Short mmCIF file of C-alpha atoms in Angstrom, two decimals:
data_model
loop_
_atom_site.label_atom_id
_atom_site.label_comp_id
_atom_site.label_asym_id
_atom_site.label_seq_id
_atom_site.Cartn_x
_atom_site.Cartn_y
_atom_site.Cartn_z
CA UNK O 30 -0.08 -0.17 -0.12
CA UNK O 31 1.46 3.20 -1.27
CA UNK O 32 -0.72 5.38 0.52
CA UNK O 33 -0.12 8.84 -0.51
CA UNK O 34 2.94 8.51 -1.93
CA UNK O 35 4.42 9.81 -5.38
CA UNK O 36 5.95 7.28 -7.39
CA UNK O 37 7.87 8.19 -10.79
CA UNK O 38 8.25 5.31 -13.24
CA UNK O 39 11.32 4.89 -15.35
CA UNK O 40 10.92 5.22 -19.09
CA UNK O 41 9.13 1.97 -21.10
CA UNK O 42 8.46 0.43 -17.27
CA UNK O 43 4.77 -0.90 -17.29
CA UNK O 44 3.58 -1.76 -13.80
CA UNK O 45 0.52 -3.69 -13.08
CA UNK O 46 -0.68 -3.91 -9.55
CA UNK O 47 -4.21 -4.17 -7.45
CA UNK O 48 -6.16 -1.18 -6.91
CA UNK O 49 -5.61 -1.16 -2.77
CA UNK O 50 -1.84 -0.72 -3.41
CA UNK O 51 -2.23 2.68 -5.14
CA UNK O 52 -5.17 4.46 -4.09
CA UNK O 53 -4.61 7.94 -3.04
CA UNK O 54 -1.09 7.38 -4.68
CA UNK O 55 0.35 9.72 -7.39
CA UNK O 56 2.32 7.62 -10.29
CA UNK O 57 4.33 9.46 -12.83
CA UNK O 58 5.54 8.46 -16.03
CA UNK O 59 8.99 9.53 -17.72
CA UNK O 60 8.51 8.58 -21.26
CA UNK O 61 6.48 5.72 -22.11
CA UNK O 62 5.94 4.13 -18.64
CA UNK O 63 2.44 2.86 -17.99
CA UNK O 64 0.30 1.72 -14.82
CA UNK O 65 -2.43 -0.73 -15.32
CA UNK O 66 -4.51 -1.32 -12.17
CA UNK O 67 -6.38 -4.70 -11.49
CA UNK O 68 -9.56 -4.35 -9.85
CA UNK O 69 -11.03 -7.86 -8.26
CA UNK O 70 -12.39 -9.20 -5.27
CA UNK O 71 -9.27 -9.13 -3.17
CA UNK O 72 -9.78 -5.17 -3.36
CA UNK O 73 -13.13 -5.78 -1.07
CA UNK O 74 -12.99 -4.70 2.66
CA UNK O 75 -13.50 -7.81 4.79
CA UNK O 76 -17.15 -8.87 4.82
CA UNK O 77 -18.11 -6.13 2.07
CA UNK O 78 -19.94 -7.64 -0.83
CA UNK O 79 -19.27 -4.53 -3.15
CA UNK O 80 -16.28 -2.10 -4.06
CA UNK O 81 -17.04 1.52 -2.82
CA UNK O 82 -13.39 2.78 -3.84
CA UNK O 83 -12.73 6.33 -5.38
CA UNK O 84 -10.82 5.39 -8.51
CA UNK O 85 -10.35 9.22 -8.96
CA UNK O 86 -7.96 9.23 -5.76
CA UNK O 87 -5.26 7.75 -8.16
CA UNK O 88 -3.52 10.34 -9.72
CA UNK O 89 -0.39 10.92 -12.38
CA UNK O 90 0.13 10.51 -15.97
CA UNK O 91 1.36 6.96 -15.67
CA UNK O 92 -2.23 5.76 -14.79
CA UNK O 93 -3.30 3.90 -18.39
CA UNK O 94 -6.50 1.88 -17.42
CA UNK O 95 -8.34 -0.09 -14.93
CA UNK O 96 -9.05 -3.67 -15.36
CA UNK O 97 -12.14 -5.70 -13.96
CA UNK O 98 -11.13 -9.20 -13.20
CA UNK O 99 -13.52 -11.62 -11.89
CA UNK O 100 -16.98 -10.57 -10.66
CA UNK O 101 -17.03 -7.34 -9.42
CA UNK O 102 -19.89 -4.95 -7.88
CA UNK O 103 -18.94 -1.52 -7.73
CA UNK O 104 -20.71 1.44 -5.89
CA UNK O 105 -17.86 3.64 -5.70
CA UNK O 106 -16.84 6.82 -7.88
CA UNK O 107 -15.35 6.49 -11.33
CA UNK O 108 -12.25 7.97 -12.57
CA UNK O 109 -13.54 10.15 -15.47
CA UNK O 110 -10.00 10.19 -17.31
CA UNK O 111 -9.05 6.62 -17.51
CA UNK O 112 -10.80 3.73 -19.17
CA UNK O 113 -12.12 0.82 -17.77
CA UNK O 114 -11.75 -2.63 -19.15
CA UNK O 115 -14.03 -5.37 -18.54
CA UNK O 116 -11.61 -8.87 -18.83
CA UNK O 117 -13.01 -11.92 -20.92
CA UNK O 118 -15.35 -13.99 -18.40
CA UNK O 119 -15.68 -11.18 -15.95
CA UNK O 120 -18.69 -9.01 -15.12
CA UNK O 121 -18.53 -5.61 -13.78
CA UNK O 122 -22.00 -4.70 -12.11
CA UNK O 123 -22.86 -1.08 -11.27
CA UNK O 124 -25.61 1.69 -11.46
CA UNK O 125 -26.55 2.90 -14.67
CA UNK O 126 -25.70 6.13 -13.27
CA UNK O 127 -21.91 5.52 -12.65
CA UNK O 128 -21.67 4.04 -16.03
CA UNK O 129 -23.78 6.71 -18.29
CA UNK O 130 -21.35 8.35 -20.66
CA UNK O 131 -18.24 6.49 -19.60
CA UNK O 132 -15.79 4.50 -21.63
CA UNK O 133 -15.89 0.90 -20.68
CA UNK O 134 -14.39 -1.68 -22.98
CA UNK O 135 -13.48 -5.55 -23.30
CA UNK O 136 -14.58 -8.65 -23.40
CA UNK O 137 -16.60 -9.18 -20.41
CA UNK O 138 -19.88 -8.26 -19.21
CA UNK O 139 -21.53 -4.97 -17.87
CA UNK O 140 -24.65 -5.24 -15.65
CA UNK O 141 -26.33 -2.29 -15.02
CA UNK O 142 -28.76 -1.61 -12.29
CA UNK O 143 -31.78 1.15 -11.86
CA UNK O 144 -31.55 2.27 -15.49
CA UNK O 145 -35.05 3.90 -14.75
CA UNK O 146 -33.04 6.36 -12.59
CA UNK O 147 -31.18 7.64 -15.58
CA UNK O 148 -33.16 10.47 -17.77
CA UNK O 149 -31.03 10.58 -20.63
CA UNK O 150 -29.15 7.49 -21.30
CA UNK O 151 -25.44 7.98 -23.11
CA UNK O 152 -24.36 4.16 -23.51
CA UNK O 153 -22.73 4.54 -27.11
CA UNK O 154 -19.25 4.30 -25.58
CA UNK O 155 -20.19 0.96 -23.47
CA UNK O 156 -18.22 -1.47 -25.79
CA UNK O 157 -17.81 -4.82 -23.92
CA UNK O 158 -19.27 -8.09 -24.92
CA UNK O 159 -22.67 -7.36 -23.55
CA UNK O 160 -24.42 -4.80 -21.59
CA UNK O 161 -27.35 -6.08 -19.44
CA UNK O 162 -29.47 -3.37 -17.95
CA UNK O 163 -32.51 -3.62 -15.55
CA UNK O 164 -35.36 -0.85 -14.82
CA UNK O 165 -37.28 -1.72 -11.57
CA UNK O 166 -40.42 0.52 -11.81
CA UNK O 167 -42.16 1.27 -8.74
CA UNK O 168 -45.85 1.18 -8.41
CA UNK O 169 -47.86 3.86 -10.29
CA UNK O 170 -44.17 4.84 -12.26
CA UNK O 171 -44.56 5.11 -16.01
CA UNK O 172 -41.30 5.37 -17.92
CA UNK O 173 -39.82 7.00 -20.94
CA UNK O 174 -36.68 5.55 -22.56
CA UNK O 175 -34.59 8.48 -24.13
CA UNK O 176 -31.18 9.13 -25.23
CA UNK O 177 -28.17 6.61 -27.06
CA UNK O 178 -28.84 2.91 -25.65
CA UNK O 179 -25.71 1.58 -27.47
CA UNK O 180 -25.95 -2.44 -27.18
CA UNK O 181 -28.19 -2.33 -23.97
CA UNK O 182 -30.38 -5.49 -23.21
CA UNK O 183 -33.08 -3.79 -21.26
CA UNK O 184 -35.35 -5.69 -18.83
CA UNK O 185 -38.06 -3.96 -17.40
CA UNK O 186 -40.21 -4.88 -14.36
CA UNK O 187 -42.33 -3.35 -11.93
CA UNK O 188 -43.69 -4.00 -8.25
CA UNK O 189 -47.02 -2.79 -9.23
CA UNK O 190 -49.46 -5.97 -8.51
CA UNK O 191 -52.37 -4.96 -10.21
CA UNK O 192 -52.31 -2.21 -12.93
CA UNK O 193 -50.44 -1.75 -15.90
CA UNK O 194 -47.31 0.22 -16.01
CA UNK O 195 -46.57 2.48 -19.45
CA UNK O 196 -43.06 2.11 -20.98
CA UNK O 197 -42.73 4.52 -24.11
CA UNK O 198 -39.84 6.04 -26.13
CA UNK O 199 -38.82 9.55 -26.17
CA UNK O 200 -35.94 10.72 -28.39
CA UNK O 201 -33.97 7.83 -28.49
CA UNK O 202 -31.21 6.15 -30.36
CA UNK O 203 -31.71 2.40 -30.07
CA UNK O 204 -28.46 1.16 -31.71
CA UNK O 205 -28.64 -2.55 -31.10
CA UNK O 206 -30.58 -2.52 -28.13
CA UNK O 207 -33.06 -4.94 -27.13
CA UNK O 208 -35.78 -5.43 -24.55
CA UNK O 209 -37.37 -7.99 -22.05
CA UNK O 210 -40.98 -6.88 -20.69
CA UNK O 211 -42.38 -7.98 -17.69
CA UNK O 212 -45.87 -8.86 -16.60
CA UNK O 213 -47.98 -5.81 -16.37
CA UNK O 214 -45.40 -3.77 -18.55
CA UNK O 215 -47.03 -2.11 -21.43
CA UNK O 216 -44.38 -1.07 -23.86
CA UNK O 217 -46.11 1.47 -26.28
CA UNK O 218 -43.93 2.36 -29.33
CA UNK O 219 -44.23 3.41 -32.87
CA UNK O 220 -43.61 0.50 -35.02
CA UNK O 221 -40.77 1.78 -37.14
CA UNK O 222 -38.65 2.80 -34.15
CA UNK O 223 -38.40 -1.07 -33.04
CA UNK O 224 -38.41 -2.64 -36.06
CA UNK O 225 -35.22 -5.15 -36.06
CA UNK O 226 -35.04 -5.15 -32.48
CA UNK O 227 -36.11 -8.08 -30.01
CA UNK O 228 -38.88 -7.43 -28.03
CA UNK O 229 -39.92 -10.35 -25.45
CA UNK O 230 -41.08 -11.15 -22.00
CA UNK O 231 -44.52 -11.83 -20.29
CA UNK O 232 -45.47 -8.10 -20.92
CA UNK O 233 -47.49 -6.43 -23.47
CA UNK O 234 -46.39 -4.67 -26.62
CA UNK O 235 -48.52 -1.98 -28.53
CA UNK O 236 -47.25 -1.17 -31.90
CA UNK O 237 -48.32 2.32 -33.42
CA UNK O 238 -48.82 3.27 -37.13
CA UNK O 239 -48.22 -0.15 -38.44
CA UNK O 240 -49.71 1.20 -41.95
CA UNK O 241 -46.52 3.59 -42.33
CA UNK O 242 -44.32 0.38 -42.09
CA UNK O 243 -45.95 -1.76 -44.78
CA UNK O 244 -43.14 -4.28 -45.42
CA UNK O 245 -42.26 -4.57 -41.84
CA UNK O 246 -40.97 -7.88 -40.56
CA UNK O 247 -42.53 -8.30 -36.88
CA UNK O 248 -40.56 -11.63 -36.51
CA UNK O 249 -38.23 -10.07 -33.60
CA UNK O 250 -41.26 -9.22 -31.45
CA UNK O 251 -42.28 -11.93 -29.14
CA UNK O 252 -43.85 -10.95 -25.77
CA UNK O 253 -46.74 -12.48 -24.57
CA UNK O 254 -49.08 -10.11 -25.90
CA UNK O 255 -48.38 -7.73 -29.08
CA UNK O 256 -51.35 -5.35 -30.50
CA UNK O 257 -50.72 -3.41 -33.74
CA UNK O 258 -52.45 -0.65 -34.78
CA UNK O 259 -53.34 0.07 -38.62
CA UNK O 260 -54.68 3.66 -38.53
CA UNK O 261 -54.96 4.43 -42.41
CA UNK O 262 -55.85 2.84 -45.45
CA UNK O 263 -53.10 0.93 -47.11
CA UNK O 264 -51.95 -2.49 -48.08
CA UNK O 265 -49.40 -4.78 -45.69
CA UNK O 266 -46.97 -7.35 -47.35
CA UNK O 267 -44.69 -7.94 -44.34
CA UNK O 268 -44.77 -10.57 -41.67
CA UNK O 269 -47.28 -9.89 -38.43
CA UNK O 270 -45.74 -12.92 -36.63
CA UNK O 271 -47.96 -13.18 -33.53
CA UNK O 272 -49.42 -9.87 -33.76
CA UNK O 273 -53.02 -8.99 -32.79
CA UNK O 274 -54.25 -6.07 -35.66
CA UNK O 275 -56.67 -3.18 -34.58
CA UNK O 276 -57.86 -1.26 -37.51
CA UNK O 277 -58.87 1.80 -36.66
CA UNK O 278 -62.32 3.80 -38.01
CA UNK O 279 -62.48 4.32 -41.55
CA UNK O 280 -59.25 2.57 -42.42
CA UNK O 281 -59.09 -0.31 -44.86
CA UNK O 282 -56.27 -2.85 -44.45
CA UNK O 283 -55.45 -4.78 -47.24
CA UNK O 284 -53.22 -8.10 -47.35
CA UNK O 285 -53.03 -11.14 -48.80
CA UNK O 286 -54.85 -14.40 -47.64
CA UNK O 287 -51.34 -15.85 -46.63
CA UNK O 288 -50.54 -13.22 -44.16
CA UNK O 289 -54.11 -12.65 -42.74
CA UNK O 290 -54.66 -16.64 -42.07
CA UNK O 291 -55.16 -16.94 -38.27
CA UNK O 292 -54.85 -13.47 -37.23
CA UNK O 293 -56.55 -11.80 -34.80
CA UNK O 294 -57.95 -8.52 -36.26
CA UNK O 295 -60.22 -5.94 -34.14
CA UNK O 296 -61.71 -2.28 -34.15
CA UNK O 297 -64.00 -0.30 -36.31
CA UNK O 298 -61.98 -0.39 -39.64
CA UNK O 299 -62.50 -3.11 -42.60
CA UNK O 300 -60.37 -5.90 -43.74
CA UNK O 301 -59.73 -6.65 -47.66
CA UNK O 302 -57.99 -10.02 -48.02
CA UNK O 303 -56.68 -10.91 -51.50
CA UNK O 304 -55.38 -14.25 -53.26
CA UNK O 305 -57.30 -16.84 -51.27
CA UNK O 306 -56.77 -19.32 -54.03
CA UNK O 307 -53.28 -19.42 -52.70
CA UNK O 308 -54.30 -19.95 -49.21
CA UNK O 309 -56.71 -22.74 -49.19
CA UNK O 310 -56.51 -23.37 -45.51
CA UNK O 311 -57.53 -19.94 -44.76
CA UNK O 312 -58.86 -19.23 -41.27
CA UNK O 313 -60.45 -15.82 -41.18
CA UNK O 314 -62.21 -16.78 -37.94
CA UNK O 315 -60.74 -14.43 -35.71
CA UNK O 316 -61.61 -11.20 -37.92
CA UNK O 317 -63.95 -9.37 -35.88
CA UNK O 318 -64.01 -6.55 -38.44
CA UNK O 319 -65.77 -6.22 -41.63
CA UNK O 320 -64.02 -8.42 -44.36
CA UNK O 321 -64.13 -8.78 -47.72
CA UNK O 322 -62.38 -11.41 -49.55
CA UNK O 323 -61.22 -12.41 -53.06
CA UNK O 324 -60.84 -15.48 -55.32
CA UNK O 325 -59.00 -14.23 -58.62
CA UNK O 326 -56.70 -15.94 -61.20
CA UNK O 327 -57.45 -18.54 -63.78
CA UNK O 328 -56.66 -21.63 -61.71
CA UNK O 329 -58.88 -24.24 -59.94
CA UNK O 330 -59.02 -23.15 -56.37
CA UNK O 331 -60.13 -26.19 -53.46
CA UNK O 332 -60.37 -25.29 -50.20
CA UNK O 333 -59.43 -27.56 -47.58
CA UNK O 334 -61.83 -29.13 -44.88
CA UNK O 335 -60.13 -26.97 -42.27
CA UNK O 336 -60.59 -23.61 -44.11
CA UNK O 337 -62.85 -21.02 -42.47
CA UNK O 338 -64.23 -18.01 -44.00
CA UNK O 339 -65.78 -16.48 -40.77
CA UNK O 340 -67.95 -13.69 -41.64
CA UNK O 341 -66.14 -12.77 -44.99
CA UNK O 342 -68.04 -11.34 -48.00
CA UNK O 343 -66.12 -13.49 -50.70
CA UNK O 344 -65.81 -12.32 -54.19
CA UNK O 345 -65.10 -14.82 -56.79
CA UNK O 346 -63.68 -13.11 -59.71
CA UNK O 347 -61.53 -16.23 -61.36
CA UNK O 348 -62.31 -16.28 -65.03
CA UNK O 349 -61.54 -20.13 -66.24
CA UNK O 350 -60.96 -22.29 -63.09
CA UNK O 351 -63.54 -23.74 -60.68
CA UNK O 352 -63.49 -22.85 -56.64
CA UNK O 353 -64.55 -25.92 -54.44
CA UNK O 354 -65.19 -25.81 -50.81
CA UNK O 355 -64.05 -29.67 -49.27
CA UNK O 356 -66.58 -30.95 -46.69
CA UNK O 357 -66.04 -29.59 -43.15
CA UNK O 358 -65.00 -25.94 -44.53
CA UNK O 359 -66.72 -23.29 -42.46
CA UNK O 360 -68.63 -21.12 -44.68
CA UNK O 361 -71.85 -20.48 -43.17
CA UNK O 362 -71.52 -17.13 -42.03
CA UNK O 363 -69.70 -16.03 -45.08
CA UNK O 364 -71.48 -14.54 -48.57
CA UNK O 365 -70.81 -14.83 -51.74
CA UNK O 366 -70.43 -12.82 -54.80
CA UNK O 367 -69.64 -14.33 -58.30
CA UNK O 368 -68.58 -12.41 -61.19
CA UNK O 369 -69.93 -12.77 -64.59
CA UNK O 370 -67.93 -15.58 -66.51
CA UNK O 371 -66.78 -16.99 -63.07
#
């Protein structure tokens, strides 16, 4: 333990030592000398579970890096001027507020607690193998995510036992972020802002303005309940995955039968389903909206015994082929319009 000593390292001397040995010291360099400080469990006070040291009390131009080895919980003070490295196979657990805006690198893991306490995230300089973050909301507390999330894998939970709590996105750069949402969390976001980002967990996702992302792929969004809102007339050609769709009043959503089959539709708008001839196992039984459907083309279309038209108004315009429904097909609530020549 050097205490408050002032030490000068000769040119090209590279010294590696534990944190406790140099806290409060001044380490100077002549030429290219460097001091690397290792932080591990041996730096803990007897009986302590976390490190509370003030890293800014190590002075001098020789100090080049702090290196975390093993699994360390840190609640002290960071050194603003020197980078922190988390070694491969190691982890550093600390409050998100302490890591916000800092340069932390390495092949290890960074675990951030109390992410909800940081109003403007600045995680773009967290260049470790993974950044795991935890936001634990108190009862009645809604949460807006803003700032640069970097590669954050954020898990959001609440202590609320009965009421849902809303999580939204403010001015945010998601980069490669992903989300896990717990029970009673409702993640209410614009569709275009989260496309390509993984969202899972036991909570709910509401995707606004699906109509503005007509070819989007929702296969990365796998929360327990996903509702996509289609708010203006348009055609959707993407992948709905497990999402239910709510169509707004006056809006008409057009999509192919292959995409529409089995999907839950609700709302006061209407649905136009095309190319039924390409989905002969079609299931529109979950469409609780006004449904118009079309069979077109010139080939025969034989709908299987498990097909279900629900209450669709089916328009048949195929000019040369035959349309037939196998025994067992559910068509009793549907209506039919057969065009001349069909």
